[in-house]
Short mmCIF file of C-alpha atoms in Angstrom, two decimals:
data_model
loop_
_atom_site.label_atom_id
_atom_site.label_comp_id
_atom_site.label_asym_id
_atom_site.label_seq_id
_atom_site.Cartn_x
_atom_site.Cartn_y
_atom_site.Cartn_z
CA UNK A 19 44.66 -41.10 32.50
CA UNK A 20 41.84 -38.76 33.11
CA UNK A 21 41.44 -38.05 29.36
CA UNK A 22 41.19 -34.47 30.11
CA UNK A 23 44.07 -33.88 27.94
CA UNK A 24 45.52 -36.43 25.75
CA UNK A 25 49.22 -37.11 24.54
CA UNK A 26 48.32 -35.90 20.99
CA UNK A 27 47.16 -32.10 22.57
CA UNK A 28 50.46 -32.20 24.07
CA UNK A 29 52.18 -33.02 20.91
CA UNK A 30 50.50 -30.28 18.93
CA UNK A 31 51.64 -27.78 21.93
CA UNK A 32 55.21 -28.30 21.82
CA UNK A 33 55.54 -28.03 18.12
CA UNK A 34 53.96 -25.13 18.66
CA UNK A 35 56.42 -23.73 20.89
CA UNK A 36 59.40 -25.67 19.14
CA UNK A 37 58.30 -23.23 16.40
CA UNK A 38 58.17 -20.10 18.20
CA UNK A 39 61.35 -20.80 20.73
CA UNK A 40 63.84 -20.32 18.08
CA UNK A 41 62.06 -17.13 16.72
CA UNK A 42 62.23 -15.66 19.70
CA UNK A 43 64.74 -13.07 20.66
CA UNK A 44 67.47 -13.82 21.48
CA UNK A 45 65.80 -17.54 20.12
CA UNK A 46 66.17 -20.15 23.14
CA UNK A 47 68.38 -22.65 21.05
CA UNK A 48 67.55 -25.85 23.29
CA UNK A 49 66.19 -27.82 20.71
CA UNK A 50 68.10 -28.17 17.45
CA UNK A 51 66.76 -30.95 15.87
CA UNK A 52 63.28 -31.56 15.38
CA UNK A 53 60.75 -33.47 13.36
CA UNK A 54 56.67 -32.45 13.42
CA UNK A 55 56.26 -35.57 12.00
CA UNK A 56 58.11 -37.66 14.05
CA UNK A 57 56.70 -36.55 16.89
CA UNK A 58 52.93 -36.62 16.25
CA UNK A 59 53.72 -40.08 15.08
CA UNK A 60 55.13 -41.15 18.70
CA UNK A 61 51.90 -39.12 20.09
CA UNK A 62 49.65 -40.31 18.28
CA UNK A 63 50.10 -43.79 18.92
CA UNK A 64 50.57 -42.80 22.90
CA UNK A 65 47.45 -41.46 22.67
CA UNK A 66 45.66 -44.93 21.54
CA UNK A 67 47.25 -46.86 24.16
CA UNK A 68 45.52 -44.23 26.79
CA UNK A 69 42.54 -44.93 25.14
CA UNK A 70 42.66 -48.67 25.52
CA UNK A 71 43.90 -48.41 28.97
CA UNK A 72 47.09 -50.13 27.81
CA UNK A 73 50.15 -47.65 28.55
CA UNK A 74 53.70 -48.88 28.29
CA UNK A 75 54.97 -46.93 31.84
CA UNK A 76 54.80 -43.88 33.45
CA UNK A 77 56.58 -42.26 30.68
CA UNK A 78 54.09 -43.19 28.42
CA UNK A 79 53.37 -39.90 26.13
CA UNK A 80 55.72 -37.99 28.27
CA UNK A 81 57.67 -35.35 25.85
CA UNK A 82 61.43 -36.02 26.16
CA UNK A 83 64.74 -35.07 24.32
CA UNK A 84 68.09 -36.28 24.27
CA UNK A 85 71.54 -34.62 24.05
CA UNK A 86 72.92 -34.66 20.45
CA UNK A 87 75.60 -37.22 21.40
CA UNK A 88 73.70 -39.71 21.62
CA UNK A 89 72.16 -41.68 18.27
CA UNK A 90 68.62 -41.11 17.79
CA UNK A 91 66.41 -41.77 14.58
CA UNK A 92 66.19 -40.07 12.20
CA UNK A 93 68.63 -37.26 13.53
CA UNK A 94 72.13 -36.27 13.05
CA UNK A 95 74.68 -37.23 16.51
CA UNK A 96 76.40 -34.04 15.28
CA UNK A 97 77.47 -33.89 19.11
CA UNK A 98 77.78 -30.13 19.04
CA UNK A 99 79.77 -29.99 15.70
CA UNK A 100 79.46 -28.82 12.21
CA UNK A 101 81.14 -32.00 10.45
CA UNK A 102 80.30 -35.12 12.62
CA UNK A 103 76.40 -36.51 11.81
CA UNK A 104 76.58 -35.66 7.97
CA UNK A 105 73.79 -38.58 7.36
CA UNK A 106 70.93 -39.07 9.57
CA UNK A 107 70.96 -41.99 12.19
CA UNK A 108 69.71 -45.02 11.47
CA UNK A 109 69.86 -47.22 14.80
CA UNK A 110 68.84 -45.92 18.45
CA UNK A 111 71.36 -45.25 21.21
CA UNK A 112 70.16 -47.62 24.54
CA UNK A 113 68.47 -44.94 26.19
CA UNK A 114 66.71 -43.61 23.58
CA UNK A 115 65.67 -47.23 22.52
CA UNK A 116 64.32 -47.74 26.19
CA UNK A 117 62.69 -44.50 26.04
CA UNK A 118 60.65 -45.53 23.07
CA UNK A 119 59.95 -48.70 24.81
CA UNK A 120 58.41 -47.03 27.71
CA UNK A 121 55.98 -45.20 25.63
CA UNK A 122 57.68 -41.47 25.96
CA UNK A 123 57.08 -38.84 22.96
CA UNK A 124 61.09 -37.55 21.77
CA UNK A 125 60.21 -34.24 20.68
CA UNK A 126 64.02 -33.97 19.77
CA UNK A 127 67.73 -34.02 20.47
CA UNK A 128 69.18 -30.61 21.95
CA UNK A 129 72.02 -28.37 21.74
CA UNK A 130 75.21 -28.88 23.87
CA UNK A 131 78.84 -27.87 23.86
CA UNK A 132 80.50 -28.66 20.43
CA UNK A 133 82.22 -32.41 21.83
CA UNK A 134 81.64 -31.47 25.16
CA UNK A 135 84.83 -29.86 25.83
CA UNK A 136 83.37 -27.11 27.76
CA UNK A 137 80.95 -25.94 30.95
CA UNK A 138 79.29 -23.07 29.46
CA UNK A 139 77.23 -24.25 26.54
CA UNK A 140 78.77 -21.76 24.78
CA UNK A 141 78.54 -22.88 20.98
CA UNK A 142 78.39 -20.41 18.03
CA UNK A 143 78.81 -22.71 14.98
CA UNK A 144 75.75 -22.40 12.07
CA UNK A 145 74.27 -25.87 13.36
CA UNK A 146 73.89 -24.70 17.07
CA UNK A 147 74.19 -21.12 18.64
CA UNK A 148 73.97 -20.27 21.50
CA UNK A 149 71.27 -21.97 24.15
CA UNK A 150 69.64 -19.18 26.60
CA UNK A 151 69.11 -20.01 30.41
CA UNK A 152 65.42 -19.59 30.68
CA UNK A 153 65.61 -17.62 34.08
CA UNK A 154 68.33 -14.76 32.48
CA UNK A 155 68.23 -14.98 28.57
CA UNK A 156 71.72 -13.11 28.67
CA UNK A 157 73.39 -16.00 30.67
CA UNK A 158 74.94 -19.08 29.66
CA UNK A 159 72.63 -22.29 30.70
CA UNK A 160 75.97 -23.62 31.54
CA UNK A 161 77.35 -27.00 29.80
CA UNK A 162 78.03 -29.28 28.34
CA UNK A 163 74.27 -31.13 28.14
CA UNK A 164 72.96 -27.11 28.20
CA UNK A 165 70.06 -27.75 25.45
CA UNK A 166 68.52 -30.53 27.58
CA UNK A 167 68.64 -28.49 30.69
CA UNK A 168 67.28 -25.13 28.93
CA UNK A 169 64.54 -27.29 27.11
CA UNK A 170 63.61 -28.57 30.75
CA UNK A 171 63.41 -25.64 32.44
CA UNK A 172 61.75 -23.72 29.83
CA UNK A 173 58.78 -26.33 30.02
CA UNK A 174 59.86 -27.70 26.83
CA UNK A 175 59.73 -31.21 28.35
CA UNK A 176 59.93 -32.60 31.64
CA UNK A 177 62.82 -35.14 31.07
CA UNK A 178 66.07 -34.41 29.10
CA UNK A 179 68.95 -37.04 28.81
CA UNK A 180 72.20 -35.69 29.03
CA UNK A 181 75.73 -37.22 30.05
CA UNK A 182 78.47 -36.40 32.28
CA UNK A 183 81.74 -36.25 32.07
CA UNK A 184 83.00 -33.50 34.41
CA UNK A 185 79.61 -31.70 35.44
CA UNK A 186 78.01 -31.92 32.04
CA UNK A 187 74.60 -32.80 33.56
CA UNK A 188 74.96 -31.49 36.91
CA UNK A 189 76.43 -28.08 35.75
CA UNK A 190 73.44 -26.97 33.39
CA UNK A 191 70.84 -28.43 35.65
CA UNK A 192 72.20 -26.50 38.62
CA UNK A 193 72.58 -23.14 36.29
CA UNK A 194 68.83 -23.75 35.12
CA UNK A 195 67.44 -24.37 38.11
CA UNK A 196 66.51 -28.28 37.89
CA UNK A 197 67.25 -31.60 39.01
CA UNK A 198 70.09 -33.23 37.39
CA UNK A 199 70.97 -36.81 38.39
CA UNK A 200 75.16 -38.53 37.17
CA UNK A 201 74.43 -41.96 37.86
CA UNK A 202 77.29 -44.21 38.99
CA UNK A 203 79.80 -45.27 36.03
CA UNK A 204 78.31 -47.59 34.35
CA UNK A 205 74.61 -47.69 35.85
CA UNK A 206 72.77 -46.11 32.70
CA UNK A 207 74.04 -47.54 29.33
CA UNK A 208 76.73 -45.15 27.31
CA UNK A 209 76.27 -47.16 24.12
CA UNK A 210 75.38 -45.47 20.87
CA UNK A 211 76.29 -42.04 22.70
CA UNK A 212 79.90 -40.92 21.42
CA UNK A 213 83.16 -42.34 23.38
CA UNK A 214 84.60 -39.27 24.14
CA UNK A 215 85.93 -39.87 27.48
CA UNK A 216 85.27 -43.46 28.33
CA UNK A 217 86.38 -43.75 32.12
CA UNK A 218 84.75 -40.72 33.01
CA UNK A 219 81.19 -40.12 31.44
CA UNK A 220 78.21 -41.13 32.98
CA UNK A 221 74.43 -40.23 31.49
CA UNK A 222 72.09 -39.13 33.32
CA UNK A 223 68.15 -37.68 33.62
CA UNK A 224 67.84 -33.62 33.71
CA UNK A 225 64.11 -33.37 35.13
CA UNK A 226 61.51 -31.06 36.42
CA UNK A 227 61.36 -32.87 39.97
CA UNK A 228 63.28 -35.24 42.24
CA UNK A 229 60.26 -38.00 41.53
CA UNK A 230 60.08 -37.51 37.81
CA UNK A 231 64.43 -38.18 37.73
CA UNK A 232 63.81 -41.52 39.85
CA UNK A 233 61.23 -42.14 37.44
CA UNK A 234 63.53 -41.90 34.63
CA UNK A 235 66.43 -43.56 36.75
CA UNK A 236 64.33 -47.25 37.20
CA UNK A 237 63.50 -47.17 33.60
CA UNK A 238 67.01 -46.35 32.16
CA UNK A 239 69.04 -47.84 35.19
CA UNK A 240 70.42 -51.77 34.22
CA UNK A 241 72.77 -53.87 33.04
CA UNK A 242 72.85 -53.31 28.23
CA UNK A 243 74.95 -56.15 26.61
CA UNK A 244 76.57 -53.67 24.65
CA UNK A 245 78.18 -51.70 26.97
CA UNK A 246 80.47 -53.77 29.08
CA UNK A 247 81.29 -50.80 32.25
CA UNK A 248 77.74 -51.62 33.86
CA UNK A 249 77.17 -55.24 33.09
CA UNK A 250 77.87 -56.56 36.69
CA UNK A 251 75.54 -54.00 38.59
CA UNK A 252 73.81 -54.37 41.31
CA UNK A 253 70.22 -53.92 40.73
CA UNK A 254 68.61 -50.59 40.96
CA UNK A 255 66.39 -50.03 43.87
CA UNK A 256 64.39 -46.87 45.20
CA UNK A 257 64.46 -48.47 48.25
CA UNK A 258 63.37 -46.32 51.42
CA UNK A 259 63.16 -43.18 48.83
CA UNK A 260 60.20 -42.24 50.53
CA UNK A 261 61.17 -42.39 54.52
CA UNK A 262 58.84 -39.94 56.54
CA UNK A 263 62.34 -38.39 57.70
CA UNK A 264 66.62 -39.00 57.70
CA UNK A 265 66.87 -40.31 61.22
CA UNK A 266 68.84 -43.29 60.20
CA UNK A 267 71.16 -41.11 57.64
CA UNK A 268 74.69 -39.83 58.78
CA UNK A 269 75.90 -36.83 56.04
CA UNK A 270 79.39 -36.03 55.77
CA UNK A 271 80.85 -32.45 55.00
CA UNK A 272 84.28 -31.44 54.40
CA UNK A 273 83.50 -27.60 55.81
CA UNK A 274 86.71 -26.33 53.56
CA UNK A 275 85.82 -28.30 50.58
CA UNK A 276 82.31 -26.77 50.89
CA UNK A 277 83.03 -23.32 51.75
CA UNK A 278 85.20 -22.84 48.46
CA UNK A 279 82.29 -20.95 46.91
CA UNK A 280 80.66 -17.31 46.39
CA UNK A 281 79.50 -16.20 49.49
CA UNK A 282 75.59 -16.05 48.16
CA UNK A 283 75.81 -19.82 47.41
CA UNK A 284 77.20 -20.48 50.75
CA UNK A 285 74.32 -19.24 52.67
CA UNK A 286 71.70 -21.08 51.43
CA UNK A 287 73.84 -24.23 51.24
CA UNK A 288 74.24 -24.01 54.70
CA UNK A 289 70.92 -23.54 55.63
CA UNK A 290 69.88 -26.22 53.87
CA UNK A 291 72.70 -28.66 55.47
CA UNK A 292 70.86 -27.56 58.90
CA UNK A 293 67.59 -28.02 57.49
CA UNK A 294 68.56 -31.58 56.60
CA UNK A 295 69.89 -32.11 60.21
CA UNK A 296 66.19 -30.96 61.75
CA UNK A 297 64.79 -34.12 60.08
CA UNK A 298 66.85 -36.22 62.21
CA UNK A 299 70.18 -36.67 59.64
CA UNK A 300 73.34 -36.21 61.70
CA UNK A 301 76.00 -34.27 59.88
CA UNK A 302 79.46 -35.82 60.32
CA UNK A 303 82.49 -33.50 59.36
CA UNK A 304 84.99 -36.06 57.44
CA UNK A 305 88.20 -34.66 55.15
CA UNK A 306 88.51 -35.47 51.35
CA UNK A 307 92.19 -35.76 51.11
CA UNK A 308 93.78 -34.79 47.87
CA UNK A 309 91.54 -32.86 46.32
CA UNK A 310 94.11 -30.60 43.92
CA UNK A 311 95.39 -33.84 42.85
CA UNK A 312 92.08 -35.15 42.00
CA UNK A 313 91.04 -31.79 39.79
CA UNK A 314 94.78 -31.99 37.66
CA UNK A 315 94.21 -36.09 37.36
CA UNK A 316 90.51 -36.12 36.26
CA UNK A 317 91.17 -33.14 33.44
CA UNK A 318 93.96 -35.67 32.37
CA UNK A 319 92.02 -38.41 32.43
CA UNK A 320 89.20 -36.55 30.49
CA UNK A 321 91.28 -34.76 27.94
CA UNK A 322 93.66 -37.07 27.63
CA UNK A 323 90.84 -39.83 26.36
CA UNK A 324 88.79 -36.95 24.62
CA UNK A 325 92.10 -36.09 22.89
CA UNK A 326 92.80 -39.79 22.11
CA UNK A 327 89.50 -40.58 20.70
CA UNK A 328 89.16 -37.17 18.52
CA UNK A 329 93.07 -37.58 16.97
CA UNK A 330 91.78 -37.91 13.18
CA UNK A 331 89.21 -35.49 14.06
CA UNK A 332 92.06 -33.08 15.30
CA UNK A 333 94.39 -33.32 11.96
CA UNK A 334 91.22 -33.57 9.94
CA UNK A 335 88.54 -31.02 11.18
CA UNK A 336 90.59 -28.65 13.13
CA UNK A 337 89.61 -25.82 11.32
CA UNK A 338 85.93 -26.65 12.13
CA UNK A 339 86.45 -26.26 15.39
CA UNK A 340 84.94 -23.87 17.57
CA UNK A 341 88.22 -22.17 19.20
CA UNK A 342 87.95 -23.12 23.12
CA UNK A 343 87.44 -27.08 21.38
CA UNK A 344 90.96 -26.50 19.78
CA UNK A 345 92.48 -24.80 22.75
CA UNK A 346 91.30 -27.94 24.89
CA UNK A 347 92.39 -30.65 22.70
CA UNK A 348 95.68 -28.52 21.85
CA UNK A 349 96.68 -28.57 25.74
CA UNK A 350 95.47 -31.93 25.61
CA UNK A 351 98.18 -33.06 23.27
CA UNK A 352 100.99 -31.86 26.03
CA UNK A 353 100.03 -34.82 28.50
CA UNK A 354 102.31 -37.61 28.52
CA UNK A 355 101.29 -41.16 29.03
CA UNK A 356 103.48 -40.94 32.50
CA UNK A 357 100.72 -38.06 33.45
CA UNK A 358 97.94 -40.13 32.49
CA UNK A 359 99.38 -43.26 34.49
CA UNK A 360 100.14 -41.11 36.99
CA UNK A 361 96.70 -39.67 37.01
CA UNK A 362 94.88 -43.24 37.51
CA UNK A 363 97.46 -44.45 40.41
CA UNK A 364 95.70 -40.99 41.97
CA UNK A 365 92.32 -42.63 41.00
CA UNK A 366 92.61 -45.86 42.96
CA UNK A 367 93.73 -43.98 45.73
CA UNK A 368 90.39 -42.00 45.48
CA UNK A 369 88.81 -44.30 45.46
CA UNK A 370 90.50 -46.17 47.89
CA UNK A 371 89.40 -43.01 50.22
CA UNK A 372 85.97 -42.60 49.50
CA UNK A 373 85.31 -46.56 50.46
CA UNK A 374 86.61 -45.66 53.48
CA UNK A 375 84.88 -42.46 54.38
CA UNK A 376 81.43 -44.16 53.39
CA UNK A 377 81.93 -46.47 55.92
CA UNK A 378 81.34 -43.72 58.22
CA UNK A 379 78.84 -41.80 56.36
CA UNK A 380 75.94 -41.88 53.66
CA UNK A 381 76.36 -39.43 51.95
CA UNK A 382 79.23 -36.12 51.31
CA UNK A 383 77.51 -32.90 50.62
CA UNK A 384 78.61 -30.30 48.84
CA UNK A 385 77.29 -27.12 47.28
CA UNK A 386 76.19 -27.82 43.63
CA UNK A 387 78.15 -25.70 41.37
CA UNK A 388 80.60 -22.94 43.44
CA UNK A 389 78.58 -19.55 41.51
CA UNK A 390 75.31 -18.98 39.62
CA UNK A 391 75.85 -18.63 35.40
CA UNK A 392 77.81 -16.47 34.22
CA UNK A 393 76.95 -13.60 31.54
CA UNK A 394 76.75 -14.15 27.62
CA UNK A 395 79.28 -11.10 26.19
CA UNK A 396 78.35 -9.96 22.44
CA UNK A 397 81.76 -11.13 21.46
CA UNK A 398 80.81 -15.28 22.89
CA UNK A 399 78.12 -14.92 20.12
CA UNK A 400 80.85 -14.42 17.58
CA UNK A 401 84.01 -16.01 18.35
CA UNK A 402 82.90 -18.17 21.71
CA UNK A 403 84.26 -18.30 25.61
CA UNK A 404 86.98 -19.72 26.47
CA UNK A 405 87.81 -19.07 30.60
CA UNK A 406 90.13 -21.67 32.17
CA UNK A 407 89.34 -19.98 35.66
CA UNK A 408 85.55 -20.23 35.26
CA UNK A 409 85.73 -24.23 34.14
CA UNK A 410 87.42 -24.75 37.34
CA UNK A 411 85.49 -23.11 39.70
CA UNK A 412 82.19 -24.90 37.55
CA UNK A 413 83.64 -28.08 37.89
CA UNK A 414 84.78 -27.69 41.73
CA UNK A 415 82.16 -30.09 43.40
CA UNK A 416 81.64 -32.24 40.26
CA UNK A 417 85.26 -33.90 39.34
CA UNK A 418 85.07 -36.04 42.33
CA UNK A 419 82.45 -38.03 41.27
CA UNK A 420 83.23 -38.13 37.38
CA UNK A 421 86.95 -39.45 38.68
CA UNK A 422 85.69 -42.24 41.19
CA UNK A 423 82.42 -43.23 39.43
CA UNK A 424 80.49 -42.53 42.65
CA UNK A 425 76.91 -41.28 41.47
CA UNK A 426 75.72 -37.26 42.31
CA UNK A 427 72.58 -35.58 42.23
CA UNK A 428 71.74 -32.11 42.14
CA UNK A 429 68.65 -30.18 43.60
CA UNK A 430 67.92 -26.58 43.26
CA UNK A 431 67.07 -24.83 46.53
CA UNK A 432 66.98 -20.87 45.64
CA UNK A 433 68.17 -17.64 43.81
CA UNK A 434 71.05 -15.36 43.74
CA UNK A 435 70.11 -11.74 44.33
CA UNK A 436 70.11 -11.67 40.48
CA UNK A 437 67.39 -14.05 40.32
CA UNK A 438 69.57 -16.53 39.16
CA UNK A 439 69.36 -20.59 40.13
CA UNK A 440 71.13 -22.08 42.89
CA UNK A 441 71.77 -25.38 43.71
CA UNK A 442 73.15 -28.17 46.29
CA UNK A 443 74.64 -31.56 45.67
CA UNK A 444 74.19 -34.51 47.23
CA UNK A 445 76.99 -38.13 46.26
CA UNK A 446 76.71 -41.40 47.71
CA UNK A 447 78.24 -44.59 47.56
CA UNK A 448 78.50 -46.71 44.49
CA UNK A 449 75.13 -47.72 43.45
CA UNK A 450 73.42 -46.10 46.04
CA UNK A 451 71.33 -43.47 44.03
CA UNK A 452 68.51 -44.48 46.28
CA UNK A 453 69.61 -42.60 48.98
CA UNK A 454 70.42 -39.53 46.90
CA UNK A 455 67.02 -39.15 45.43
CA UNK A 456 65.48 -39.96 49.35
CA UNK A 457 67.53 -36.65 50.11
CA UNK A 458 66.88 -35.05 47.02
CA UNK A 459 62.90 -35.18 48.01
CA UNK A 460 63.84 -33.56 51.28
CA UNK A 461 65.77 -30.88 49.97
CA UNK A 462 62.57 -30.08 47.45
CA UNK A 463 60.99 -29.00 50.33
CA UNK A 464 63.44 -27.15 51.77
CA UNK A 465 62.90 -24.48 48.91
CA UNK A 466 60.04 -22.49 49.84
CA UNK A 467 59.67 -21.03 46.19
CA UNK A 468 60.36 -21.98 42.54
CA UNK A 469 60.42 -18.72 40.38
CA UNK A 470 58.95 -18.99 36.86
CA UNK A 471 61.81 -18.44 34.33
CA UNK A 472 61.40 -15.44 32.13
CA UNK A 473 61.13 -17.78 29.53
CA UNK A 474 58.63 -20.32 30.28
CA UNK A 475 56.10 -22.61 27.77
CA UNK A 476 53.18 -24.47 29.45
CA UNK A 477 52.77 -27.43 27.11
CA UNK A 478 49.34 -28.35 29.24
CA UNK A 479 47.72 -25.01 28.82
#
């Protein structure tokens, strides 16, 4: 607003960087679709509107980029794949229409795990590679949205749009050290983002900062004719998001639920539970019953779907698979449709659980992801990972929320000894995100340092 630096400058920055990222060694891989012109176009005319004092919103000439499931002009929704995309889009997903709308620059769409079947971001086809984690190049960024997260916390952009299925935005953020918000089912519009699991997935805002996510949130956050799960929403509030303190909050722990994590994590989680108990929340210990049932009926839910959506894909394209994608769709081909009727009697009972335990509490805490990211080998680079015992520990704290709908955010609040990212989680209520991102301001300050990532752009400089 200033005029000290001007959309345009920005624009000219990032391509810039765009250009040197993916020269770099090993090359960051966040980004993998890109378009100078595009993007000075968008600028450009972002620019103009500052000058006429006539911006669209707050995210007018704000540099974002979207996970390559969703549909965005003129790219490829490849969705992590060498055969899906072949022709270049011609019609915006919602959120990347809205986006436009609001006046932000999309610099791009970025790299994730080939059809999301995974939590590392692990992806060595020709289109995508790898993606780095900006604070240990030789770790994964963790997946599946893992080029939005890398591209935020590499300074790439301060927004990313990513969706979640089982973790897939709350994973990556938490291994790259940013904010990562799952709306509730439904709240942000799915549509023109592919169908893969359609009872699960939620999108959600990757972002440099608990304000910039709520930002994002009341921009992206309402009802979208087209995508019937969210049409009868309540509307979207930030109501109280900025409360001097938590006196009126009551936050609910499970202490053995919470504790199932690497010792490192579980210190500074629990400091910062007491830390949010100094500013007056009261921390209420409740049990989540069920919680082994919950993990097996939410990976048949989301493979089972996944599995059911991809079949020609499966007979078709198999051999274009990456191998972990055909060793997840392979195992998802053993589920019956007893297990997956089975599996939703399990979610109604969830469910069923939760709206009772939130009549006692606010919020449940949890740690964000149980460890920090785990190391890229040589042979990932070749072949890719596949580690059944590593998805499950990733996706510990996250399946709860994917299975019931109920909305999570994640904040990061310190380092492992390794200097790696580590984070804590924060779910409410159905449509309650207000309350998450009220905590989620709290817990900012509860960090007393951010480390610069080893690789790091400043698009302002």
């Amino acid at each position: 607003r200033s005029g000290k630096l001007t959309p345009t400058q920005v624009a000219k920055n990032i391509i810039a960087m765009l250009e040197d990222c993916d020269k770099s060694t090993p090359p960051l891989r966040a980004i993998v679709q890109w378009d100078q012109e595009q993007i000075m176009m968008m600028a450009e005319a972002s620019t103009a509107r500052y000058r006429n004092k006539c911006t669209l919103s707050y995210l007018d000439g704000i540099p974002v980029c979207l996970k390559e499931e969703f549909k965005v002009v003129p790219y490829h929704q490849r969705v992590g794949t060498v055969y899906l995309g072949t022709e270049p889009e011609t019609e915006d997903a919602t959120v990347a229409k809205k986006l436009r709308e609001a006046g932000a620059i999309i610099i791009g769409v970025s790299n994730m795990h080939e059809l999301g079947t995974g939590t590392t971001g692990c992806n060595p086809n020709r289109y995508h590679k790898i993606p780095r984690n900006p604070y240990k190049p030789n770790h994964f960024t963790g997946g599946s949205s893992s080029g939005s997260a890398a591209a935020v916390a590499a300074g790439l952009c301060p927004v990313a749009i990513g969706t979640d299925g089982g973790g897939s935005v709350r994973i990556p953020a938490s291994f790259c050290g940013v904010v990562g918000l799952k709306g509730t089912f439904g709240r942000i519009s799915c549509h023109g983002s592919l169908p893969l699991s359609y009872s699960t997935v939620s999108v959600g805002p990757i972002c440099t900062s608990v304000a910039d996510a709520a930002i994002v949130y009341s921009i992206l956050a309402e009802p979208d004719p087209l995508y019937p799960y969210g049409l009868k929403q309540p509307k979207a509030t930030l109501s109280g998001m900025c409360a001097p303190d938590l006196k009126d909050l009551k936050l609910g722990v499970d202490w053995t639920f919470f504790k199932a994590c690497d010792a490192e994590v579980l210190s500074i989680c629990e400091k910062a539970v007491e830390y949010l108990q100094s500013l007056g929340a009261s921390v209420v210990e409740v049990f989540l019953p069920e919680m082994e049932e919950v993990r097996v009926a939410h990976a048949i839910c989301i493979l089972g779907e996944m599995r059911d959506f991809l079949q020609p894909d499966f007979n078709k394209h198999f051999q274009e698979m990456n191998l972990d994608t055909r060793a997840n769709l392979a195992l998802a081909s053993q589920f019956t449709a007893l297990d997956y009727i089975t599996a939703n009697r399990q979610r109604t009972r969830s469910m069923r659980f939760l709206q009772e335990i939130f009549t006692s509490v606010n919020c449940i805490l949890t740690p964000g992801v149980a460890c920090t990211a785990p190391r890229i080998f040589e042979s990932d680079l070749l072949s890719g990972s596949s580690d059944l015992s590593f998805t499950v520990r990733s996706m510990r704290f996250m399946q709860l929320g994917n299975f019931t709908g109920i909305p999570g955010l994640v904040v990061p609040i310190g380092y492992s000894t390794a200097g790696l990212p580590i984070s804590f989680q924060v779910m409410a209520k159905w449509w309650d995100e207000a309350v998450l991102l009220r905590i989620g301001l709290k817990l900012e300050q509860f960090r007393c340092q951010t480390k610069k990532p080893s690789i790091y752009y400043d698009v302002l400089a």
